[in-house]
Short mmCIF file of C-alpha atoms in Angstrom, two decimals:
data_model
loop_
_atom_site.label_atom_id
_atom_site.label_comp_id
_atom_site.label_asym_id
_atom_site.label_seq_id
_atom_site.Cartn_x
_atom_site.Cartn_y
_atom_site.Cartn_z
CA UNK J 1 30.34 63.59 -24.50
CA UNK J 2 26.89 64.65 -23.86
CA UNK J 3 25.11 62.23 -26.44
CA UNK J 4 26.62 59.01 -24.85
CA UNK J 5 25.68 60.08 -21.56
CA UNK J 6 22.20 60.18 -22.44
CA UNK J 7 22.45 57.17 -24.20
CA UNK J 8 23.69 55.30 -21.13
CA UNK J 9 21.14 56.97 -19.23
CA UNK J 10 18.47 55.88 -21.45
CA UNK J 11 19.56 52.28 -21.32
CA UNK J 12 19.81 52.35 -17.60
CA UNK J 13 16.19 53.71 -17.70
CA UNK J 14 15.09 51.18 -20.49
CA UNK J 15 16.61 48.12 -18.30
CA UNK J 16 15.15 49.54 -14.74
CA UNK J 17 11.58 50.05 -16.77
CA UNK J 18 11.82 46.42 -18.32
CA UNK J 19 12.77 44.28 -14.68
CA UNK J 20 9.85 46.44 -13.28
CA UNK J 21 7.70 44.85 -16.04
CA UNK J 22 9.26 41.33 -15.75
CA UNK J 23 8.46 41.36 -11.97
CA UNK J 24 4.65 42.06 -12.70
CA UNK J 25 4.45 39.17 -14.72
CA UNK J 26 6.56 37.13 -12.17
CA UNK J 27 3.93 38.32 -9.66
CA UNK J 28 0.92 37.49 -11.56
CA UNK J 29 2.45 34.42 -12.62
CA UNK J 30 3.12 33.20 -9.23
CA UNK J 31 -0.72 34.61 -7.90
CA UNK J 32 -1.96 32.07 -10.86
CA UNK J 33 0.45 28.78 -9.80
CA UNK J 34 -0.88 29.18 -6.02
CA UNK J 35 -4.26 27.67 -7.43
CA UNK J 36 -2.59 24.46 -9.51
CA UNK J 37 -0.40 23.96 -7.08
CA UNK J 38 -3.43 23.81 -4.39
CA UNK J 39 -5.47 21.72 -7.13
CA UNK J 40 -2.02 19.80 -7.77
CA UNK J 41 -1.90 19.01 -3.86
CA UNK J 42 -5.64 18.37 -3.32
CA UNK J 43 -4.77 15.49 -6.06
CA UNK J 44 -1.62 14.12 -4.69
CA UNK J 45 -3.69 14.14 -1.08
CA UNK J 46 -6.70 12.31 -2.93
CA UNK J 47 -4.12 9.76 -4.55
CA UNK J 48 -2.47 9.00 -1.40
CA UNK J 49 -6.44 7.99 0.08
CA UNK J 50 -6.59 5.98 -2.46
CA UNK J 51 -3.20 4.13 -1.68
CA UNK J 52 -3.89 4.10 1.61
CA UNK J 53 -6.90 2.31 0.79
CA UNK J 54 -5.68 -0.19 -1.25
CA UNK J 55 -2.82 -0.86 1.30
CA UNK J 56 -4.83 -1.83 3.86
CA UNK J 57 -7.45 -3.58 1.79
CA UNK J 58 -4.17 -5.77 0.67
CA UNK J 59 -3.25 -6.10 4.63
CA UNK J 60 -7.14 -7.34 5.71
CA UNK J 61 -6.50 -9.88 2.45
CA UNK J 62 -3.27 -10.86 3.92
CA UNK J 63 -4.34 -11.77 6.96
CA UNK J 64 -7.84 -13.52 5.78
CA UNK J 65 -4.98 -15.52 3.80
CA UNK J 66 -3.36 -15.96 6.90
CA UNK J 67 -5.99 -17.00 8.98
CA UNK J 68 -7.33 -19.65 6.13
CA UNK J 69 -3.55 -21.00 6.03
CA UNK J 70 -3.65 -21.44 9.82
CA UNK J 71 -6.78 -23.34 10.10
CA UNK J 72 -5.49 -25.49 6.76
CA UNK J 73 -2.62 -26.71 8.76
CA UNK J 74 -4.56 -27.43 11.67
CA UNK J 75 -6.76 -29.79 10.12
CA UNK J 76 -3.95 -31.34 8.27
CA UNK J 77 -2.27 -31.67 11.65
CA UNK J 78 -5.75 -33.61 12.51
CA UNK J 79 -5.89 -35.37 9.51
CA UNK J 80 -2.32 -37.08 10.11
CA UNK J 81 -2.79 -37.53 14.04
CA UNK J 82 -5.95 -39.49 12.69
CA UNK J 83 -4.32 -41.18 10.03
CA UNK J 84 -1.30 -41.90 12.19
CA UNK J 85 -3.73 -43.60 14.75
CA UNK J 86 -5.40 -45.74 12.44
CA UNK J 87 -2.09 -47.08 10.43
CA UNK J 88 -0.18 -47.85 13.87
CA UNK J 89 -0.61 -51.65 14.26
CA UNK J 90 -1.34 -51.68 17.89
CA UNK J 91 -4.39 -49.61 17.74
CA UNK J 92 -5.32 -52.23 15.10
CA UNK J 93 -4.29 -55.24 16.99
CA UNK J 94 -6.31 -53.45 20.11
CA UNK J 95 -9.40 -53.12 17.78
CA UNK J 96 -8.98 -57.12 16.94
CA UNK J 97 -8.54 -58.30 20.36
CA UNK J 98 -11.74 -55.79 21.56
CA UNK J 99 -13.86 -56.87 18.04
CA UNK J 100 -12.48 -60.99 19.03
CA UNK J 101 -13.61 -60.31 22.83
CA UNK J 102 -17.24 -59.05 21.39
CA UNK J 103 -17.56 -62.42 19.41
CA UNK J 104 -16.68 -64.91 22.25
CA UNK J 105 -18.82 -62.68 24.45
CA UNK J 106 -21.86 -62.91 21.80
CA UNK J 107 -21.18 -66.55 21.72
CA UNK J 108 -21.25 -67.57 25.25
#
């Protein structure tokens, strides 16, 4: 009865003496991750910059795009208010009768 005693006592001991030995390596384990995970954040921090950077350099693109497509419809607004004025036959006629009033004019 004494023998398995020990033996249980000895495996208690072993098991207690083994976690104690575990947890050191947790603990030195975890004192060497602090540093990757700070160089691990100071890379996700520089990668967001960097979108961040792009983002808005997209959004200042965007709106020079905008601002190009805005002034292209204004001067094809233009364009047709001109056009429109010179097809329309009684601007045309107008110019006749003015251009027919010059002649007789130049002729008396």
């Amino acid at each position: 009865m004494q023998r398995p005693v020990i033996l249980v006592f000895l495996l208690i001991v072993l098991v207690i003496t083994s976690q104690f030995e575990w947890r050191q390596q947790l603990v030195s384990d975890v004192d060497t991750h602090p540093a990757i995970s700070q160089k691990q954040q100071q890379i996700s921090r520089r990668e967001e910059a960097v979108k961040e950077k792009i983002i808005l350099s997209q959004e200042k693109t965007i709106q020079r795009l905008n601002e190009i497509v805005r002034s292209l419809r204004n001067q094809l607004r233009h364009c047709r208010d001109s056009n429109e004025t010179s097809n329309d036959p009684a601007s045309s006629l107008t110019e006749n009768v003015i251009e027919f009033e010059n002649q007789q004019a130049l002729e008396d």
